[in-house]
């Protein structure tokens, strides 16, 4: 038996991080973690059966100290369909614990290890098919603080990237099953931070105040893709490369391998939205790998001249390819459905330019709210989506002479998005039918 004092681990759900360890001695830290399989939201209207550690993707954040003994209890919820186990990269021993922790539904396994090496480590399920368990969300981070602790910062957050593979293309509504073929081809439909599109944007944005130092514990669960982690509008003052001891300074983009990590520290000097992305940039704007840090405080016009636009960076959605198969696609049954579905299509495909409130941006993107151009003849809207639109037009007295690309949406999606627009923002109401769309397409 151990001679160390025993304490229960503080576990946190992302984006939160347990408090720094204040004791200067080692302890026997008891961790209780449960694997669960449950339906969650991947994106607006898109559901997915996540498998997770502790009910969140990524799983609960674990924080211990170099030299601590960790007594690990892994429970598999009785409702699970699959056995699970855990491989912690912080473990020195066979399978990183996997061999000792294989757990059937309704059972608990216990094992112990000593945290010999400090660093930020990934943990994940290693039950076959391993790739599938990881692809469904079974990963998280364990921080082993060095003996002397890490330098103090004002705020710490937990951000972990993962790639997801669904039968349907990005944004296709309904309950989406895992697609093994796409996973093998490494052809991800979703690349996201903290398990879902939008988990770190809008109301879920991280927050900070001017003058504070921020530390992000960044992980990458994969299963496949390496992240080029970047924060738009910041420079990392310090990067603990790959989550280890080596420090680099003044870094723009740091690689986070699948099954690896990095710790990044930076001070925020000016207010605004900082945008976290995987700088493999289609992943950010078309597959979900986008998060925000909302910084409040006084402007410093020397460091940065001031606010120009807050809404430049928006997810753009995408239409990649469809796969034939016997899965169920949610289809609008009536006008109310069309408006509901259309709103999602709008947010994923149109809002980046026409803005979430339909007001557009002067001199660049015309408004769809109360647009006299669109309301006069909504068939023009079908044409703009199907064929694209360029050349001079006048909308509400303002001239535009720009290019809208044709959008890769199907007939249903176009009928839905335009019906949503017609019934939003004081537009004239009404409905666009699939037949009307087909006519324009010919
Ligand atoms: C024009 C709808 C996506 C850029 C228009 C118009 C409509 C429309 C109805 C006609 C003008 C008006 O009534 O204001 C949509 C819908 C979209 C979409 C429903 C999503 C399915 C986009 C995107 C961009 C964009 C993603 C930017 C990449 C423009 C531009 C014009 C325009 C620049 C003016 C073109 C010109 O000057 O001739 N759009 N749009 N639109 N849209 Fe979109
Ligand atoms: Cu598993």
CSV table of C-alpha atoms and ligand atoms in Angstrom, one decimal:
chain,number,residue,atom,x,y,z
A,1,UNK,CA,0.0,0.0,0.0
A,2,UNK,CA,1.0,3.6,-0.6
A,3,UNK,CA,2.3,5.8,2.2
A,4,UNK,CA,1.1,9.0,0.4
A,5,UNK,CA,-1.9,11.0,1.6
A,6,UNK,CA,-5.0,10.2,-0.4
A,7,UNK,CA,-7.1,12.8,-2.3
A,8,UNK,CA,-9.9,12.8,-4.9
A,9,UNK,CA,-9.0,14.3,-8.3
A,10,UNK,CA,-10.9,17.4,-9.3
A,11,UNK,CA,-12.1,16.7,-12.8
A,12,UNK,CA,-13.5,19.4,-15.2
A,13,UNK,CA,-15.5,19.4,-18.4
A,14,UNK,CA,-14.1,21.3,-21.3
A,15,UNK,CA,-13.3,24.2,-21.7
A,16,UNK,CA,-12.5,24.3,-18.0
A,17,UNK,CA,-9.3,23.2,-16.3
A,18,UNK,CA,-8.9,22.1,-12.7
A,19,UNK,CA,-7.1,24.6,-10.4
A,20,UNK,CA,-3.3,24.5,-10.2
A,21,UNK,CA,-2.0,22.1,-7.6
A,22,UNK,CA,-1.0,24.0,-4.5
A,23,UNK,CA,0.5,21.2,-2.4
A,24,UNK,CA,4.2,20.8,-2.5
A,25,UNK,CA,4.2,17.1,-1.6
A,26,UNK,CA,3.1,14.1,-3.6
A,27,UNK,CA,-0.3,12.4,-3.1
A,28,UNK,CA,-2.2,9.3,-4.1
A,29,UNK,CA,-4.8,10.8,-6.4
A,30,UNK,CA,-8.0,8.9,-6.9
A,31,UNK,CA,-9.7,9.3,-10.3
A,32,UNK,CA,-13.2,8.1,-11.1
A,33,UNK,CA,-14.0,8.3,-14.8
A,34,UNK,CA,-17.0,6.8,-16.5
A,35,UNK,CA,-17.4,5.9,-20.2
A,36,UNK,CA,-20.8,6.7,-21.7
A,37,UNK,CA,-22.4,6.4,-25.1
A,38,UNK,CA,-25.1,9.0,-25.8
A,39,UNK,CA,-26.6,11.2,-28.5
A,40,UNK,CA,-25.2,14.7,-28.7
A,41,UNK,CA,-25.2,17.6,-31.2
A,42,UNK,CA,-22.4,17.8,-33.8
A,43,UNK,CA,-23.8,20.9,-35.5
A,44,UNK,CA,-27.1,22.7,-35.7
A,45,UNK,CA,-29.6,20.0,-36.6
A,46,UNK,CA,-27.0,17.3,-36.8
A,47,UNK,CA,-26.9,14.6,-34.1
A,48,UNK,CA,-24.3,12.0,-33.5
A,49,UNK,CA,-23.9,9.1,-31.0
A,50,UNK,CA,-20.8,10.2,-29.1
A,51,UNK,CA,-18.8,7.7,-27.0
A,52,UNK,CA,-16.9,9.6,-24.2
A,53,UNK,CA,-15.0,9.7,-21.0
A,54,UNK,CA,-17.2,11.5,-18.5
A,55,UNK,CA,-20.0,12.5,-20.8
A,56,UNK,CA,-18.1,15.3,-22.7
A,57,UNK,CA,-15.9,15.4,-25.8
A,58,UNK,CA,-13.1,15.8,-25.1
A,59,UNK,CA,-13.3,13.9,-21.8
A,60,UNK,CA,-12.8,15.2,-18.3
A,61,UNK,CA,-9.5,17.1,-17.8
A,62,UNK,CA,-7.3,15.4,-15.2
A,63,UNK,CA,-4.6,17.3,-13.3
A,64,UNK,CA,-1.9,15.7,-11.2
A,65,UNK,CA,1.7,16.4,-10.1
A,66,UNK,CA,4.9,14.7,-11.2
A,67,UNK,CA,5.6,11.9,-8.8
A,68,UNK,CA,1.9,11.4,-7.7
A,69,UNK,CA,0.4,8.0,-7.7
A,70,UNK,CA,-2.8,7.8,-9.5
A,71,UNK,CA,-5.4,5.3,-8.5
A,72,UNK,CA,-7.7,5.0,-11.6
A,73,UNK,CA,-11.2,3.6,-11.5
A,74,UNK,CA,-12.7,3.3,-15.0
A,75,UNK,CA,-16.5,2.5,-15.0
A,76,UNK,CA,-18.4,1.7,-18.1
A,77,UNK,CA,-22.0,2.8,-17.9
A,78,UNK,CA,-24.6,-0.1,-17.9
A,79,UNK,CA,-26.3,1.4,-20.9
A,80,UNK,CA,-23.2,1.1,-23.1
A,81,UNK,CA,-23.2,-1.2,-26.0
A,82,UNK,CA,-19.4,-1.5,-26.2
A,83,UNK,CA,-16.6,-2.4,-23.8
A,84,UNK,CA,-14.1,0.4,-23.4
A,85,UNK,CA,-10.7,0.9,-21.8
A,86,UNK,CA,-8.2,3.7,-21.4
A,87,UNK,CA,-4.6,4.3,-22.6
A,88,UNK,CA,-3.1,7.4,-20.9
A,89,UNK,CA,0.0,8.6,-22.6
A,90,UNK,CA,1.2,9.7,-19.1
A,91,UNK,CA,1.5,6.0,-18.0
A,92,UNK,CA,4.7,4.1,-18.1
A,93,UNK,CA,3.5,0.5,-18.5
A,94,UNK,CA,1.8,-1.9,-21.0
A,95,UNK,CA,-0.8,-0.2,-23.2
A,96,UNK,CA,-0.7,2.9,-21.1
A,97,UNK,CA,-3.2,1.3,-18.8
A,98,UNK,CA,-5.3,-0.2,-21.6
A,99,UNK,CA,-4.4,-3.8,-20.7
A,100,UNK,CA,-5.6,-3.3,-17.1
A,101,UNK,CA,-8.7,-1.3,-17.8
A,102,UNK,CA,-10.7,-3.3,-20.4
A,103,UNK,CA,-14.2,-2.8,-18.9
A,104,UNK,CA,-17.5,-4.4,-20.0
A,105,UNK,CA,-20.8,-2.4,-19.7
A,106,UNK,CA,-21.9,-2.1,-16.1
A,107,UNK,CA,-18.4,-2.9,-14.7
A,108,UNK,CA,-15.5,-1.0,-13.1
A,109,UNK,CA,-11.7,-1.6,-13.5
A,110,UNK,CA,-9.1,-0.3,-11.2
A,111,UNK,CA,-5.4,0.1,-11.7
A,112,UNK,CA,-2.7,2.5,-10.4
A,113,UNK,CA,0.4,4.2,-11.9
A,114,UNK,CA,3.0,6.7,-10.9
A,115,UNK,CA,3.2,9.9,-13.0
A,116,UNK,CA,7.0,9.7,-13.7
A,117,UNK,CA,7.2,12.3,-16.5
A,118,UNK,CA,5.7,15.8,-16.4
A,119,UNK,CA,3.8,17.1,-19.4
A,120,UNK,CA,0.4,17.4,-21.1
A,121,UNK,CA,-0.7,14.0,-22.2
A,122,UNK,CA,-3.5,12.6,-24.3
A,123,UNK,CA,-5.6,9.8,-23.1
A,124,UNK,CA,-7.9,7.7,-25.3
A,125,UNK,CA,-9.9,4.5,-25.6
A,126,UNK,CA,-7.9,1.6,-27.1
A,127,UNK,CA,-10.6,-1.0,-27.5
A,128,UNK,CA,-10.9,-2.5,-31.0
A,129,UNK,CA,-11.7,-1.1,-33.4
A,130,UNK,CA,-9.5,1.5,-31.9
A,131,UNK,CA,-10.0,4.1,-34.6
A,132,UNK,CA,-13.8,3.9,-34.2
A,133,UNK,CA,-13.7,4.5,-30.5
A,134,UNK,CA,-11.4,7.5,-30.9
A,135,UNK,CA,-13.4,8.8,-33.9
A,136,UNK,CA,-16.6,8.7,-31.7
A,137,UNK,CA,-15.0,11.0,-29.2
A,138,UNK,CA,-13.1,8.8,-26.7
A,139,UNK,CA,-10.1,11.1,-25.8
A,140,UNK,CA,-9.1,13.8,-23.4
A,141,UNK,CA,-6.1,15.3,-21.6
A,142,UNK,CA,-4.2,14.6,-18.4
A,143,UNK,CA,-1.7,17.3,-17.2
A,144,UNK,CA,1.2,16.1,-15.1
A,145,UNK,CA,2.5,19.3,-13.5
A,146,UNK,CA,6.3,19.5,-13.1
A,147,UNK,CA,7.6,19.3,-9.5
A,148,UNK,CA,7.9,23.1,-9.3
A,149,UNK,CA,4.5,23.8,-11.0
A,150,UNK,CA,4.0,25.9,-14.2
A,151,UNK,CA,4.3,29.7,-14.2
A,152,UNK,CA,1.1,31.3,-13.0
A,153,UNK,CA,-1.3,32.8,-15.6
A,154,UNK,CA,-4.6,34.6,-15.3
A,155,UNK,CA,-6.8,32.1,-17.2
A,156,UNK,CA,-6.5,28.5,-18.3
A,157,UNK,CA,-8.7,26.8,-20.9
A,158,UNK,CA,-9.0,23.3,-22.4
A,159,UNK,CA,-9.3,23.0,-26.2
A,160,UNK,CA,-9.0,19.7,-28.0
A,161,UNK,CA,-9.4,19.1,-31.7
A,162,UNK,CA,-11.0,16.0,-33.3
A,163,UNK,CA,-12.1,14.8,-36.7
A,164,UNK,CA,-15.4,13.2,-37.4
A,165,UNK,CA,-16.8,11.0,-40.2
A,166,UNK,CA,-20.5,10.8,-41.0
A,167,UNK,CA,-22.6,9.1,-43.6
A,168,UNK,CA,-24.0,12.4,-44.8
A,169,UNK,CA,-22.0,15.4,-45.9
A,170,UNK,CA,-21.2,18.4,-43.6
A,171,UNK,CA,-24.4,19.9,-42.2
A,172,UNK,CA,-26.8,17.2,-43.4
A,173,UNK,CA,-29.5,17.2,-40.7
A,174,UNK,CA,-30.6,14.2,-38.8
A,175,UNK,CA,-28.9,11.5,-36.7
A,176,UNK,CA,-25.7,10.8,-38.6
A,177,UNK,CA,-23.9,7.4,-38.2
A,178,UNK,CA,-20.2,7.0,-38.2
A,179,UNK,CA,-18.7,6.2,-41.6
A,180,UNK,CA,-15.8,3.8,-41.5
A,181,UNK,CA,-14.8,4.1,-45.1
A,182,UNK,CA,-14.4,7.9,-44.9
A,183,UNK,CA,-12.5,7.4,-41.7
A,184,UNK,CA,-10.1,5.0,-43.4
A,185,UNK,CA,-9.7,7.4,-46.2
A,186,UNK,CA,-9.1,10.2,-43.7
A,187,UNK,CA,-11.8,12.2,-45.5
A,188,UNK,CA,-13.3,14.1,-42.5
A,189,UNK,CA,-16.7,15.7,-42.7
A,190,UNK,CA,-16.2,17.6,-39.5
A,191,UNK,CA,-13.0,18.9,-37.9
A,192,UNK,CA,-13.9,20.6,-34.6
A,193,UNK,CA,-12.7,21.9,-31.3
A,194,UNK,CA,-14.3,20.4,-28.2
A,195,UNK,CA,-16.5,17.9,-30.0
A,196,UNK,CA,-18.9,20.0,-32.0
A,197,UNK,CA,-19.3,22.8,-34.5
A,198,UNK,CA,-19.8,26.0,-32.4
A,199,UNK,CA,-18.7,24.6,-29.1
A,200,UNK,CA,-16.4,27.6,-28.7
A,201,UNK,CA,-18.2,30.3,-30.7
A,202,UNK,CA,-21.0,32.8,-30.0
A,203,UNK,CA,-22.3,32.4,-26.5
A,204,UNK,CA,-19.8,29.5,-25.9
A,205,UNK,CA,-16.8,31.7,-26.7
A,206,UNK,CA,-13.9,31.8,-24.3
A,207,UNK,CA,-13.5,35.1,-22.5
A,208,UNK,CA,-10.6,37.2,-21.3
A,209,UNK,CA,-9.7,40.7,-20.3
A,210,UNK,CA,-7.1,43.0,-21.8
A,211,UNK,CA,-3.8,42.7,-19.9
A,212,UNK,CA,-4.4,39.1,-18.8
A,213,UNK,CA,-2.2,36.1,-19.6
A,214,UNK,CA,-4.0,33.1,-21.1
A,215,UNK,CA,-2.9,29.5,-21.2
A,216,UNK,CA,-4.5,27.0,-23.6
A,217,UNK,CA,-4.0,23.3,-23.0
A,218,UNK,CA,-4.4,22.2,-26.6
A,219,UNK,CA,-4.9,18.5,-27.5
A,220,UNK,CA,-5.6,16.6,-30.6
A,221,UNK,CA,-7.6,13.4,-30.4
A,222,UNK,CA,-7.4,12.8,-34.1
A,223,UNK,CA,-8.1,10.0,-35.0
A,224,UNK,CA,-6.4,11.1,-38.2
A,225,UNK,CA,-5.6,14.7,-38.7
A,226,UNK,CA,-2.6,16.8,-37.5
A,227,UNK,CA,-3.6,20.3,-36.4
A,228,UNK,CA,-1.9,23.5,-37.4
A,229,UNK,CA,-3.1,25.3,-34.4
A,230,UNK,CA,-3.3,29.1,-34.8
A,231,UNK,CA,-5.0,32.0,-33.1
A,232,UNK,CA,-5.9,34.7,-35.5
A,233,UNK,CA,-4.9,38.1,-34.0
A,234,UNK,CA,-2.4,36.7,-31.5
A,235,UNK,CA,1.2,35.5,-31.3
A,236,UNK,CA,2.0,32.7,-28.8
A,237,UNK,CA,4.5,34.2,-26.3
A,238,UNK,CA,5.5,30.7,-25.2
A,239,UNK,CA,4.8,27.3,-26.6
A,240,UNK,CA,5.6,24.1,-24.6
A,241,UNK,CA,6.3,22.1,-27.7
A,242,UNK,CA,4.3,18.9,-28.0
A,243,UNK,CA,3.3,19.4,-24.3
A,244,UNK,CA,6.8,18.7,-23.0
A,245,UNK,CA,9.6,20.8,-21.4
A,246,UNK,CA,11.0,22.4,-24.5
A,247,UNK,CA,9.8,26.0,-24.9
A,248,UNK,CA,9.6,28.0,-28.0
A,249,UNK,CA,8.8,31.7,-28.1
A,250,UNK,CA,7.0,34.1,-30.5
A,251,UNK,CA,5.2,31.4,-32.5
A,252,UNK,CA,2.4,31.9,-35.0
A,253,UNK,CA,1.2,28.4,-35.6
A,254,UNK,CA,2.1,25.2,-33.7
A,255,UNK,CA,1.7,21.6,-34.8
A,256,UNK,CA,-0.4,19.4,-32.6
A,257,UNK,CA,-0.1,15.8,-33.7
A,258,UNK,CA,-3.0,13.3,-33.5
A,259,UNK,CA,-2.5,11.8,-30.1
A,260,UNK,CA,-0.4,14.8,-29.0
A,261,UNK,CA,-0.6,18.2,-27.4
A,262,UNK,CA,0.8,21.7,-26.9
A,263,UNK,CA,0.6,24.3,-24.2
A,264,UNK,CA,0.4,27.8,-25.4
A,265,UNK,CA,0.7,31.0,-23.3
A,266,UNK,CA,0.0,34.5,-24.5
A,267,UNK,CA,-0.9,37.9,-23.1
A,268,UNK,CA,-3.9,39.7,-24.6
A,269,UNK,CA,-3.2,43.4,-25.2
A,270,UNK,CA,-6.2,44.6,-27.2
A,271,UNK,CA,-10.0,44.0,-27.1
A,272,UNK,CA,-11.9,42.0,-29.8
A,273,UNK,CA,-12.5,38.5,-30.9
A,274,UNK,CA,-9.4,36.2,-31.2
A,275,UNK,CA,-10.2,33.3,-33.5
A,276,UNK,CA,-8.7,29.8,-32.9
A,277,UNK,CA,-8.4,27.8,-36.0
A,278,UNK,CA,-6.7,24.8,-37.5
A,279,UNK,CA,-4.8,26.7,-40.2
A,280,UNK,CA,-5.4,23.9,-42.7
A,281,UNK,CA,-8.0,26.5,-43.4
A,282,UNK,CA,-10.8,24.7,-45.2
A,283,UNK,CA,-11.1,22.7,-41.9
A,284,UNK,CA,-11.8,26.0,-40.1
A,285,UNK,CA,-14.3,27.6,-42.4
A,286,UNK,CA,-15.9,24.6,-43.9
A,287,UNK,CA,-15.6,21.8,-41.4
A,288,UNK,CA,-16.0,23.5,-38.0
A,289,UNK,CA,-12.5,24.0,-36.6
A,290,UNK,CA,-13.1,27.5,-35.4
A,291,UNK,CA,-13.4,28.9,-31.9
A,292,UNK,CA,-13.4,32.3,-30.3
A,293,UNK,CA,-11.8,34.2,-27.4
A,294,UNK,CA,-13.8,37.3,-26.6
A,295,UNK,CA,-11.4,39.9,-25.1
A,296,UNK,CA,-12.9,42.8,-23.3
A,297,UNK,CA,-11.2,46.0,-22.2
A,298,UNK,CA,-9.5,49.2,-23.2
A,299,UNK,CA,-8.2,49.7,-26.7
A,300,UNK,CA,-4.6,50.4,-27.2
A,301,UNK,CA,-4.3,52.3,-30.5
A,302,UNK,CA,-0.6,52.0,-30.6
A,303,UNK,CA,-0.7,48.2,-30.5
A,304,UNK,CA,-3.7,48.1,-32.8
A,305,UNK,CA,-5.4,51.0,-34.6
A,306,UNK,CA,-8.9,49.9,-33.6
A,307,UNK,CA,-12.0,48.0,-34.5
A,308,UNK,CA,-12.7,47.6,-38.2
A,309,UNK,CA,-15.2,44.8,-38.3
A,310,UNK,CA,-16.2,42.2,-35.8
A,311,UNK,CA,-18.0,39.8,-38.1
A,312,UNK,CA,-15.4,38.9,-40.8
A,313,UNK,CA,-14.7,35.4,-39.6
A,314,UNK,CA,-17.7,33.2,-39.8
A,315,UNK,CA,-18.1,29.5,-40.5
A,316,UNK,CA,-19.0,29.1,-44.1
A,317,UNK,CA,-20.3,25.5,-44.2
A,318,UNK,CA,-19.8,23.4,-47.2
A,319,UNK,CA,-21.3,21.0,-49.6
A,320,UNK,CA,-18.7,18.4,-50.3
A,321,UNK,CA,-20.1,15.2,-51.8
A,322,UNK,CA,-23.0,12.9,-51.2
A,323,UNK,CA,-22.8,9.2,-50.6
A,324,UNK,CA,-25.5,6.9,-51.8
A,325,UNK,CA,-26.9,4.7,-49.1
A,326,UNK,CA,-29.9,3.8,-47.0
A,327,UNK,CA,-29.5,6.4,-44.3
A,328,UNK,CA,-32.3,8.7,-43.4
A,329,UNK,CA,-32.2,12.3,-44.5
A,330,UNK,CA,-34.5,14.7,-42.6
A,331,UNK,CA,-36.9,16.2,-45.2
A,332,UNK,CA,-39.2,19.2,-44.7
A,333,UNK,CA,-42.8,18.2,-44.5
A,334,UNK,CA,-44.4,21.7,-44.4
A,335,UNK,CA,-43.6,25.4,-44.5
A,336,UNK,CA,-42.6,25.5,-40.8
A,337,UNK,CA,-40.1,22.7,-41.4
A,338,UNK,CA,-38.8,24.6,-44.4
A,339,UNK,CA,-38.2,27.7,-42.3
A,340,UNK,CA,-36.5,25.7,-39.5
A,341,UNK,CA,-34.2,23.7,-42.0
A,342,UNK,CA,-33.7,26.8,-44.1
A,343,UNK,CA,-32.3,28.7,-41.1
A,344,UNK,CA,-29.6,26.1,-40.6
A,345,UNK,CA,-28.7,26.2,-44.3
A,346,UNK,CA,-28.6,30.0,-44.1
A,347,UNK,CA,-26.3,30.0,-41.1
A,348,UNK,CA,-24.0,27.4,-42.6
A,349,UNK,CA,-23.9,28.8,-46.2
A,350,UNK,CA,-25.0,32.4,-46.4
A,351,UNK,CA,-24.4,34.2,-43.1
A,352,UNK,CA,-20.7,34.4,-43.7
A,353,UNK,CA,-21.4,37.0,-46.3
A,354,UNK,CA,-25.0,38.2,-45.9
A,355,UNK,CA,-24.5,38.2,-42.1
A,356,UNK,CA,-26.5,36.4,-39.4
A,357,UNK,CA,-29.1,39.1,-39.3
A,358,UNK,CA,-29.4,39.4,-43.1
A,359,UNK,CA,-28.2,43.0,-43.1
A,360,UNK,CA,-25.2,42.3,-45.4
A,361,UNK,CA,-22.0,44.5,-45.3
A,362,UNK,CA,-22.1,47.9,-47.1
A,363,UNK,CA,-20.2,47.9,-50.4
A,364,UNK,CA,-19.5,44.2,-50.3
A,365,UNK,CA,-22.5,42.0,-49.6
A,366,UNK,CA,-26.1,43.2,-50.2
A,367,UNK,CA,-28.7,42.9,-47.5
A,368,UNK,CA,-31.4,40.1,-47.7
A,369,UNK,CA,-33.4,41.8,-44.9
A,370,UNK,CA,-36.1,43.9,-46.6
A,371,UNK,CA,-34.2,43.6,-49.9
A,372,UNK,CA,-36.4,45.2,-52.5
A,373,UNK,CA,-34.4,43.3,-55.2
A,374,UNK,CA,-35.2,39.9,-53.7
A,375,UNK,CA,-38.8,40.7,-52.5
A,376,UNK,CA,-39.8,42.0,-56.0
A,377,UNK,CA,-39.0,38.7,-57.6
A,378,UNK,CA,-37.8,35.8,-55.3
A,379,UNK,CA,-37.0,33.7,-58.4
A,380,UNK,CA,-33.9,35.9,-58.6
A,381,UNK,CA,-32.8,34.4,-55.3
A,382,UNK,CA,-33.0,30.9,-56.8
A,383,UNK,CA,-31.0,32.0,-59.7
A,384,UNK,CA,-28.3,33.6,-57.5
A,385,UNK,CA,-27.8,30.4,-55.7
A,386,UNK,CA,-28.0,28.0,-58.7
A,387,UNK,CA,-26.0,30.1,-61.2
A,388,UNK,CA,-24.2,32.6,-59.0
A,389,UNK,CA,-24.7,36.3,-59.5
A,390,UNK,CA,-22.4,39.0,-60.8
A,391,UNK,CA,-22.5,42.4,-62.3
A,392,UNK,CA,-24.1,45.6,-61.2
A,393,UNK,CA,-27.3,45.4,-59.1
A,394,UNK,CA,-29.1,47.8,-56.9
A,395,UNK,CA,-30.5,46.7,-53.5
A,396,UNK,CA,-32.4,49.2,-51.4
A,397,UNK,CA,-30.9,52.1,-53.2
A,398,UNK,CA,-27.3,50.9,-52.9
A,399,UNK,CA,-25.3,49.7,-55.8
A,400,UNK,CA,-23.4,46.5,-55.7
A,401,UNK,CA,-21.1,45.1,-58.4
A,402,UNK,CA,-19.5,42.0,-57.1
A,403,UNK,CA,-19.6,38.3,-57.4
A,404,UNK,CA,-21.7,35.7,-55.5
A,405,UNK,CA,-20.5,32.2,-56.2
A,406,UNK,CA,-23.0,29.5,-57.1
A,407,UNK,CA,-23.8,27.5,-54.0
A,408,UNK,CA,-23.6,23.7,-54.1
A,409,UNK,CA,-27.0,23.1,-52.5
A,410,UNK,CA,-29.7,20.7,-53.6
A,411,UNK,CA,-33.2,21.7,-54.7
A,412,UNK,CA,-34.7,21.0,-51.3
A,413,UNK,CA,-32.0,23.0,-49.5
A,414,UNK,CA,-32.5,25.9,-51.9
A,415,UNK,CA,-36.3,25.9,-51.4
A,416,UNK,CA,-35.8,25.8,-47.6
A,417,UNK,CA,-33.2,28.5,-47.4
A,418,UNK,CA,-35.2,30.9,-49.5
A,419,UNK,CA,-38.4,30.2,-47.7
A,420,UNK,CA,-36.6,31.0,-44.5
A,421,UNK,CA,-35.4,34.3,-45.9
A,422,UNK,CA,-38.8,35.2,-47.2
A,423,UNK,CA,-40.2,34.7,-43.7
A,424,UNK,CA,-37.4,36.5,-41.8
A,425,UNK,CA,-36.4,40.1,-41.1
A,426,UNK,CA,-39.6,41.8,-42.3
A,427,UNK,CA,-39.5,40.2,-45.8
A,428,UNK,CA,-42.8,39.6,-47.5
A,429,UNK,CA,-43.5,36.0,-46.5
A,430,UNK,CA,-44.5,33.1,-48.8
A,431,UNK,CA,-42.9,29.9,-49.9
A,432,UNK,CA,-40.4,28.6,-52.5
A,433,UNK,CA,-41.1,25.2,-53.9
A,434,UNK,CA,-38.7,22.5,-55.2
A,435,UNK,CA,-40.6,22.8,-58.6
A,436,UNK,CA,-39.7,26.4,-58.9
A,437,UNK,CA,-36.0,25.6,-58.1
A,438,UNK,CA,-36.0,22.8,-60.8
A,439,UNK,CA,-37.3,25.2,-63.4
A,440,UNK,CA,-34.5,27.7,-62.8
A,441,UNK,CA,-31.9,24.9,-62.8
A,442,UNK,CA,-32.8,23.8,-66.3
B,1,LIG,C1,-26.5,38.7,-53.9
B,1,LIG,C2,-28.9,35.1,-51.6
B,1,LIG,C3,-24.7,33.2,-50.2
B,1,LIG,C4,-22.4,37.1,-51.9
B,1,LIG,C5,-27.5,37.9,-53.4
B,1,LIG,C6,-28.9,38.0,-53.7
B,1,LIG,C7,-29.6,37.1,-53.0
B,1,LIG,C8,-28.6,36.2,-52.3
B,1,LIG,C9,-31.1,36.9,-52.9
B,1,LIG,C10,-29.5,39.1,-54.5
B,1,LIG,C11,-29.4,40.5,-53.9
B,1,LIG,C12,-30.2,40.7,-52.6
B,1,LIG,O1,-31.4,40.4,-52.6
B,1,LIG,O2,-29.7,41.2,-51.7
B,1,LIG,C13,-27.9,34.3,-51.0
B,1,LIG,C14,-28.2,33.0,-50.4
B,1,LIG,C15,-27.1,32.5,-50.0
B,1,LIG,C16,-26.0,33.4,-50.4
B,1,LIG,C17,-29.6,32.5,-50.1
B,1,LIG,C18,-26.8,31.1,-49.4
B,1,LIG,C19,-27.4,30.0,-49.8
B,1,LIG,C20,-23.7,34.1,-50.5
B,1,LIG,C21,-22.3,33.9,-50.1
B,1,LIG,C22,-21.6,35.1,-50.6
B,1,LIG,C23,-22.6,35.9,-51.3
B,1,LIG,C24,-21.7,32.8,-49.3
B,1,LIG,C25,-20.2,35.4,-50.5
B,1,LIG,C26,-19.2,34.5,-50.8
B,1,LIG,C27,-23.3,37.8,-52.6
B,1,LIG,C28,-22.9,39.0,-53.4
B,1,LIG,C29,-24.1,39.4,-54.0
B,1,LIG,C30,-25.1,38.5,-53.6
B,1,LIG,C31,-21.5,39.6,-53.5
B,1,LIG,C32,-24.2,40.6,-55.0
B,1,LIG,C33,-23.7,40.1,-56.4
B,1,LIG,C34,-23.6,41.3,-57.4
B,1,LIG,O3,-23.1,42.3,-57.0
B,1,LIG,O4,-24.1,41.1,-58.5
B,1,LIG,N1,-27.4,36.8,-52.6
B,1,LIG,N2,-26.6,34.5,-51.0
B,1,LIG,N3,-23.8,35.3,-51.2
B,1,LIG,N4,-24.6,37.6,-52.7
B,1,LIG,FE1,-25.6,36.0,-51.9
B,2,LIG,CU1,-14.0,2.8,-26.3
